[in-house]
PDB file of C-alpha atoms in Angstrom:
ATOM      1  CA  UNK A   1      -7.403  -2.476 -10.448  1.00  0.00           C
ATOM      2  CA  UNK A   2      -9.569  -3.938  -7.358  1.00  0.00           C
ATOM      3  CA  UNK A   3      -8.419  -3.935  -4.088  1.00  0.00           C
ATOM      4  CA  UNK A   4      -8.926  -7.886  -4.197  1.00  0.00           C
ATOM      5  CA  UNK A   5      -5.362  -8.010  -6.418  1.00  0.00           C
ATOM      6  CA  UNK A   6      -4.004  -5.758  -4.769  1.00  0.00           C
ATOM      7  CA  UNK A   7      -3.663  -7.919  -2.184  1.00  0.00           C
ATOM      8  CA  UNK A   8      -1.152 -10.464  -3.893  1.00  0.00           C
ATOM      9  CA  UNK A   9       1.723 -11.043  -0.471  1.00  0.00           C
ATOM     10  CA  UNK A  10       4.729 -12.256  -2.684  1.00  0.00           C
ATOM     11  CA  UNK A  11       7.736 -11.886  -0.684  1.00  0.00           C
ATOM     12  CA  UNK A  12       9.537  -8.042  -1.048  1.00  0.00           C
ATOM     13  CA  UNK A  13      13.071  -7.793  -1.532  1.00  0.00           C
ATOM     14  CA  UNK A  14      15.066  -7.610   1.386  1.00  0.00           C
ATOM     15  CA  UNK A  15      18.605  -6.574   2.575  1.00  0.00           C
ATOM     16  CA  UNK A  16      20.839  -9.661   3.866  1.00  0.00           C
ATOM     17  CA  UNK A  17      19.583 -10.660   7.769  1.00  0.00           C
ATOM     18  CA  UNK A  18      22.522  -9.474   9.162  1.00  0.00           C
ATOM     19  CA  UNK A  19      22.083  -5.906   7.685  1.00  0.00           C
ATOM     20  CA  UNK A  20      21.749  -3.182  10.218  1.00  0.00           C
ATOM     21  CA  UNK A  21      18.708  -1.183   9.421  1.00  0.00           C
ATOM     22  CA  UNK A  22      19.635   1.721  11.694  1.00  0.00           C
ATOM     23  CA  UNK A  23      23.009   2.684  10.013  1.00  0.00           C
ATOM     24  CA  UNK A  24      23.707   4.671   7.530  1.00  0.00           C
ATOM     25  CA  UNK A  25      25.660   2.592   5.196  1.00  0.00           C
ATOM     26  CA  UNK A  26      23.948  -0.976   5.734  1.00  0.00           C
ATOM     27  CA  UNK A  27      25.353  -3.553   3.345  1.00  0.00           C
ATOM     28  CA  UNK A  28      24.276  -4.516   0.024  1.00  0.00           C
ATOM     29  CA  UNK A  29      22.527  -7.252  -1.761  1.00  0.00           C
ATOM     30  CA  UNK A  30      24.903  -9.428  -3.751  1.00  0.00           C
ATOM     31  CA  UNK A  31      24.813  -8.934  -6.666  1.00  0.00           C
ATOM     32  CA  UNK A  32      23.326  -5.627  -6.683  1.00  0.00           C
ATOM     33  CA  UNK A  33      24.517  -1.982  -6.239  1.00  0.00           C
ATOM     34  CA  UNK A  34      22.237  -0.010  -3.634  1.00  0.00           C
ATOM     35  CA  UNK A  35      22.607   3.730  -3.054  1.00  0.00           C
ATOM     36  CA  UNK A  36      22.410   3.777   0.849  1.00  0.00           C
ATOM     37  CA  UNK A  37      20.941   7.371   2.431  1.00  0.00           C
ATOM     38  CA  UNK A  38      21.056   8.799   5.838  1.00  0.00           C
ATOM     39  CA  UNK A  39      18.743  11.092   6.661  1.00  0.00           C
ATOM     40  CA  UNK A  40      19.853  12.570   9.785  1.00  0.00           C
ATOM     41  CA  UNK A  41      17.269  13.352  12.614  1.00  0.00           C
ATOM     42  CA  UNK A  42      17.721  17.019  12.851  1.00  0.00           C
ATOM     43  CA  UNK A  43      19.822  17.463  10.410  1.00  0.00           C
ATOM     44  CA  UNK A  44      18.258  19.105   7.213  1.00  0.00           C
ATOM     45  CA  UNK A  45      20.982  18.857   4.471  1.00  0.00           C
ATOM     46  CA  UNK A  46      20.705  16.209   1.868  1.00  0.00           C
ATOM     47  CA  UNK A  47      21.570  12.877   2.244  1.00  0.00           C
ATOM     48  CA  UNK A  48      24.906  11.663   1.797  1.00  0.00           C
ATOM     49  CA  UNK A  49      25.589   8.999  -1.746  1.00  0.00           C
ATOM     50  CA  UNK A  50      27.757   5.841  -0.650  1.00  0.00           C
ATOM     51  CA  UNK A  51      27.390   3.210  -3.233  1.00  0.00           C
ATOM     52  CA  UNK A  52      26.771   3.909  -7.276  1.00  0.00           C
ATOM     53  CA  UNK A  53      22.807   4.041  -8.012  1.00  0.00           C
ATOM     54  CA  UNK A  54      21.046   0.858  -9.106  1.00  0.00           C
ATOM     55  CA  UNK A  55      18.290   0.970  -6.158  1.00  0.00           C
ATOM     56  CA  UNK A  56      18.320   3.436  -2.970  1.00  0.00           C
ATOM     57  CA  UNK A  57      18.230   2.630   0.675  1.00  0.00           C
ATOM     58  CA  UNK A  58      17.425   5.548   3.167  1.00  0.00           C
ATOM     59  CA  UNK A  59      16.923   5.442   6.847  1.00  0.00           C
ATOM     60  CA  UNK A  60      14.778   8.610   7.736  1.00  0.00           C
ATOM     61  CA  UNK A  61      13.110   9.857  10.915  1.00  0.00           C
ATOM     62  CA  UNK A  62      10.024   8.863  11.827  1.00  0.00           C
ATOM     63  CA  UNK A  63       8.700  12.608  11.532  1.00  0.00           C
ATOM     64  CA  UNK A  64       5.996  13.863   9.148  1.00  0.00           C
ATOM     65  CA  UNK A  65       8.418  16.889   8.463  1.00  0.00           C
ATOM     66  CA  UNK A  66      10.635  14.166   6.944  1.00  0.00           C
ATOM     67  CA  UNK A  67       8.156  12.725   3.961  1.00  0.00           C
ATOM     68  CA  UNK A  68       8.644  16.319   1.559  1.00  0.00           C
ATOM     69  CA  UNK A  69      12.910  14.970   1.770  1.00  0.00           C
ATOM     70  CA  UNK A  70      11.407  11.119   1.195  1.00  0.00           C
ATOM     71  CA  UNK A  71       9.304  12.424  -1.846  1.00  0.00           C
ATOM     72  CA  UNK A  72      12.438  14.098  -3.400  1.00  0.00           C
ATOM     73  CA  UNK A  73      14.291  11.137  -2.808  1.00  0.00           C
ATOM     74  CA  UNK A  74      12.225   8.924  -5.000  1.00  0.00           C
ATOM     75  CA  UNK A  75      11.968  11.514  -7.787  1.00  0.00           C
ATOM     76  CA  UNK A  76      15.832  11.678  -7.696  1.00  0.00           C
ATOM     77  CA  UNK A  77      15.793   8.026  -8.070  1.00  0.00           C
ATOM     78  CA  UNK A  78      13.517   7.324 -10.579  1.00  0.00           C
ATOM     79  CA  UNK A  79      13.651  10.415 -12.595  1.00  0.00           C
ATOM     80  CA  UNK A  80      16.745   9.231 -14.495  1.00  0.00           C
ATOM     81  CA  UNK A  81      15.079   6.095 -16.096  1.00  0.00           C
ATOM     82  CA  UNK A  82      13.142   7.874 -18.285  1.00  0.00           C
ATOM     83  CA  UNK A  83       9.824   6.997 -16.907  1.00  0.00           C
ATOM     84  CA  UNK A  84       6.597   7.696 -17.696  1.00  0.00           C
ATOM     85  CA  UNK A  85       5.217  10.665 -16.041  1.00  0.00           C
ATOM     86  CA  UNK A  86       2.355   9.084 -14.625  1.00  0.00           C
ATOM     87  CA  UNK A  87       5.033   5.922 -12.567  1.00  0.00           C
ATOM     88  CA  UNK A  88       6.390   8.751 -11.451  1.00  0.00           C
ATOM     89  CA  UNK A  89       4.136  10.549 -10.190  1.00  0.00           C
ATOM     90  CA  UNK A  90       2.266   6.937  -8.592  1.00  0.00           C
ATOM     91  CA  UNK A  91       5.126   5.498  -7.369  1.00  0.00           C
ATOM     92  CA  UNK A  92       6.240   9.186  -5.454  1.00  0.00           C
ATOM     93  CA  UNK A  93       2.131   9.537  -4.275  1.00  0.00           C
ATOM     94  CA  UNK A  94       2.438   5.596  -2.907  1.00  0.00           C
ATOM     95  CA  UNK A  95       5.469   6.134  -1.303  1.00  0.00           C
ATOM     96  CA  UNK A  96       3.934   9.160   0.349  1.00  0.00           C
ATOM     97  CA  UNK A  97       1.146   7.423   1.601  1.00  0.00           C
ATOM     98  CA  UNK A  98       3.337   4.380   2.786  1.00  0.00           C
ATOM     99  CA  UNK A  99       5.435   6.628   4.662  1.00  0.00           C
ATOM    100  CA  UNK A 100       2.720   8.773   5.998  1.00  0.00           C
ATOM    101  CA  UNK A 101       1.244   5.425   7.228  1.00  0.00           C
ATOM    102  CA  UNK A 102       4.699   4.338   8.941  1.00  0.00           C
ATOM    103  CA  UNK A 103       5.161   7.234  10.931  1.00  0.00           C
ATOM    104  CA  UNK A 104       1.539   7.674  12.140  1.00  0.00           C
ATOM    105  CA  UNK A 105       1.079   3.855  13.060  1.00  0.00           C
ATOM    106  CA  UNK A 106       4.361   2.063  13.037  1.00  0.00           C
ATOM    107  CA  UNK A 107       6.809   5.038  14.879  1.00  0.00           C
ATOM    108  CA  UNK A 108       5.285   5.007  18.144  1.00  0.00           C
ATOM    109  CA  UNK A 109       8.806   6.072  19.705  1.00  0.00           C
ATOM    110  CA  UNK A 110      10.772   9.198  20.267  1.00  0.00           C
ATOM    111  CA  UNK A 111      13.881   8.622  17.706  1.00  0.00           C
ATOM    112  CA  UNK A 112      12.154   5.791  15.467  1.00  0.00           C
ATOM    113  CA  UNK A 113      13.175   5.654  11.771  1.00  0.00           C
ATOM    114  CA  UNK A 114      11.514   4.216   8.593  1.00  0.00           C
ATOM    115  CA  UNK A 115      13.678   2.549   6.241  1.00  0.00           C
ATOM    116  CA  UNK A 116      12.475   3.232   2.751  1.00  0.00           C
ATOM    117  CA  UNK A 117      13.953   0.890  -0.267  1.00  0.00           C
ATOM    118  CA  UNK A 118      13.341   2.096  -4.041  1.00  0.00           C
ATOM    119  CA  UNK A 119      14.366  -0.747  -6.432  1.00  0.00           C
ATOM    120  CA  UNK A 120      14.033  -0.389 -10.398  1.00  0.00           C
ATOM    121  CA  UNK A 121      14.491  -2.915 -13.078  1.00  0.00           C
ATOM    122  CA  UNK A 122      14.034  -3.047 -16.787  1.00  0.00           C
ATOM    123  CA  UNK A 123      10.675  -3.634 -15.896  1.00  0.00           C
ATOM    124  CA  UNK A 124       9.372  -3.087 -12.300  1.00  0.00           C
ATOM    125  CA  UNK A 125       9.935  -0.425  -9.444  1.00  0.00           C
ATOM    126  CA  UNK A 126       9.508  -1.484  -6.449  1.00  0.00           C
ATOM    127  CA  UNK A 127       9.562   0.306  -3.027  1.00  0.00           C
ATOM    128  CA  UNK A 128       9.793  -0.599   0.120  1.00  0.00           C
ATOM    129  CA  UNK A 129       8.789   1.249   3.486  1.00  0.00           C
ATOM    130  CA  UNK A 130       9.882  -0.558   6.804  1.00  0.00           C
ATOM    131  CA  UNK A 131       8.902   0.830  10.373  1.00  0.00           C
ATOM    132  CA  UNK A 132       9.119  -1.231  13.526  1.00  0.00           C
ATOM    133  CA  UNK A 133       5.529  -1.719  14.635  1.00  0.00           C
ATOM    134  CA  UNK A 134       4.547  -5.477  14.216  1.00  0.00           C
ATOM    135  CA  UNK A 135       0.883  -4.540  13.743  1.00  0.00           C
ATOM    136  CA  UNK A 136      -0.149  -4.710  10.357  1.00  0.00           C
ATOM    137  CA  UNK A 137      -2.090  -2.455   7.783  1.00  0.00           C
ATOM    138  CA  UNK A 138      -5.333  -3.205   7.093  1.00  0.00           C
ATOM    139  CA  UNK A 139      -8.128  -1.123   4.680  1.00  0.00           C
ATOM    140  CA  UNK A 140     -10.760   0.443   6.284  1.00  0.00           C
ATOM    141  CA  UNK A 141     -13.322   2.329   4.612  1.00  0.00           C
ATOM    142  CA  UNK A 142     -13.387   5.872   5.658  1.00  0.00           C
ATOM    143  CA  UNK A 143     -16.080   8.088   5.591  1.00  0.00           C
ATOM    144  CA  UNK A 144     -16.741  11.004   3.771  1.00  0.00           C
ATOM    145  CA  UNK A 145     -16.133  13.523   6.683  1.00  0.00           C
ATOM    146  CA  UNK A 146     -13.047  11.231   7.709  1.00  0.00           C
ATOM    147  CA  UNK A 147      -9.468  13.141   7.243  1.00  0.00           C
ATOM    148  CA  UNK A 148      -7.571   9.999   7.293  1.00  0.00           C
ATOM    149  CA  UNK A 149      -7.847   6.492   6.537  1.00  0.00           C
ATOM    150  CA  UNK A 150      -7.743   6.447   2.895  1.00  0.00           C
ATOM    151  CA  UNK A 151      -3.698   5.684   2.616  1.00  0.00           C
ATOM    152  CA  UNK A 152      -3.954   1.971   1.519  1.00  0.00           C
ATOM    153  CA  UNK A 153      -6.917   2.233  -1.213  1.00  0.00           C
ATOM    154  CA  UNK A 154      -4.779   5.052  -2.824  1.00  0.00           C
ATOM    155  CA  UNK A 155      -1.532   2.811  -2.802  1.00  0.00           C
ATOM    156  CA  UNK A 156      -3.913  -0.253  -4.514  1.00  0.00           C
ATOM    157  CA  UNK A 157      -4.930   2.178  -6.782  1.00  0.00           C
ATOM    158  CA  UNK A 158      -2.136   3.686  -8.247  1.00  0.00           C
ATOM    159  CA  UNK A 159       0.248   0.486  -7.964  1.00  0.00           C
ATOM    160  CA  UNK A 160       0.139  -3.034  -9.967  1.00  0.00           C
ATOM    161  CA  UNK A 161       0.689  -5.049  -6.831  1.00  0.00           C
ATOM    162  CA  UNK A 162       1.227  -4.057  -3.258  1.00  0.00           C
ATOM    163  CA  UNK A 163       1.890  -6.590  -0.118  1.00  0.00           C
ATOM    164  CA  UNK A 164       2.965  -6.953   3.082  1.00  0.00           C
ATOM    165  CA  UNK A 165       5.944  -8.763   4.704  1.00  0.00           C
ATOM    166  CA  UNK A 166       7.776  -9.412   7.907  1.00  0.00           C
ATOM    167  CA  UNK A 167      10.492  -7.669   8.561  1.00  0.00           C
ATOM    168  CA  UNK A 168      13.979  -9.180   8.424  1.00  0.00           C
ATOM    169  CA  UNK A 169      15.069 -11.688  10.917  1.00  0.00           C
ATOM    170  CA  UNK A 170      16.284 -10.931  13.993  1.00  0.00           C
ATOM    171  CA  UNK A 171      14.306  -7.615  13.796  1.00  0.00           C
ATOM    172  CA  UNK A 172      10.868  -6.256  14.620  1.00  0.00           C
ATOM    173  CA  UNK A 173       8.487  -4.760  12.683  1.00  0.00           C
ATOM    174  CA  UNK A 174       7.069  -5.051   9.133  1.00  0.00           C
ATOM    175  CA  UNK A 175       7.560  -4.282   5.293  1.00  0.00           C
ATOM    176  CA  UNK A 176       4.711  -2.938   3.392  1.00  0.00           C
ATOM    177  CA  UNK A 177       5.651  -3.092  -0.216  1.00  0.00           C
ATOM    178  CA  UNK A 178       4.510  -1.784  -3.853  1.00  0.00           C
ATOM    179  CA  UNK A 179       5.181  -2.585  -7.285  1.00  0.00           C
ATOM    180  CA  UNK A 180       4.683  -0.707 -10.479  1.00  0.00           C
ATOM    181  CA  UNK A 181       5.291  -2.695 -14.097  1.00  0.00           C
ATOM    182  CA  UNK A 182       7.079  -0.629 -16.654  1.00  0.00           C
ATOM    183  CA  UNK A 183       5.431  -0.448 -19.576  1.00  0.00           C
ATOM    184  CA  UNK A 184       7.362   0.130 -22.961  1.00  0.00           C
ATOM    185  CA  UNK A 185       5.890   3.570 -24.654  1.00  0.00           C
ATOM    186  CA  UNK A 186       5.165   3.100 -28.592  1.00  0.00           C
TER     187      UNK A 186
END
């Protein structure tokens, strides 16, 4: 894939306007059942299951200790579908790096959180990642010696399609958004 489609902004799916991002059992789409997760600040126990499964909804800390919990979150979600190994393995690495990316550049305060939004279909997963900075991703090419700023080319190239939106209204920040197809195995 080349970082030129990758760069396809069609709007992400979003929680209703009125939802509150911060708590731990924010409402649901209509139509839709969405596991919501709280993951606790200090706390280091798993996440507590309020709605039945269908997509997951998780409001973690904005701490790099947090992304190992984030990681098993996705696998817990998606594992179940009987995915391919390698959408699995993409679509936990992308959320990584989306994650990663929240907390370094969008968490700039003490006590921020990153919402992170897994959706799957018959044929698409789709995952959100949500963090209150307004200023917006951009590639950059790094160089060799560079130990960072390689986040977004991996995301375009392990994902189908991969965007950016604003975040919901009346709140601040953005949405930077993947998609993986599901392709039918023979």
């Amino acid at each position: 894939m080349t970082a030129s489609r990758a760069h396809h902004h069609r709007p992400s799916p979003s929680l209703p306007h009125d939802a509150d991002l911060d708590a731990p059992t924010a409402g649901t789409r209509i139509g839709e059942s969405v596991r919501t997760v709280a993951v606790a600040p200090a706390a280091p126990g798993r996440p507590a299951v309020v709605n039945p499964p269908r997509g997951l909804r998780a409001v973690v800390a904005a701490q790099p200790s947090r992304a190992s919990g984030v990681r098993r979150m996705v696998v817990e979600e998606l594992s179940g579908r009987q995915l391919p190994a390698d959408l699995l393995d993409n679509a936990v690495l992308a959320t990584d790096e989306l994650f990663a990316n929240a907390v370094r550049h969008g968490s700039p305060h003490r006590g921020d959180t990153v919402t992170v939004m897994v959706e799957c279909s018959d044929h698409e997963v789709r995952v959100t990642v949500a963090d209150r900075s307004t200023d917006l991703p951009y590639h950059r090419t790094a160089g060799i010696s560079d130990e960072s700023g390689r986040g977004l080319a991996i995301v375009a190239a392990l994902t189908d399609d991969w965007g950016i939106a604003p975040a919901e209204p009346g709140e601040t920040g953005k949405r930077v958004w993947f998609s993986l197809h599901i392709r039918q195995v023979p």
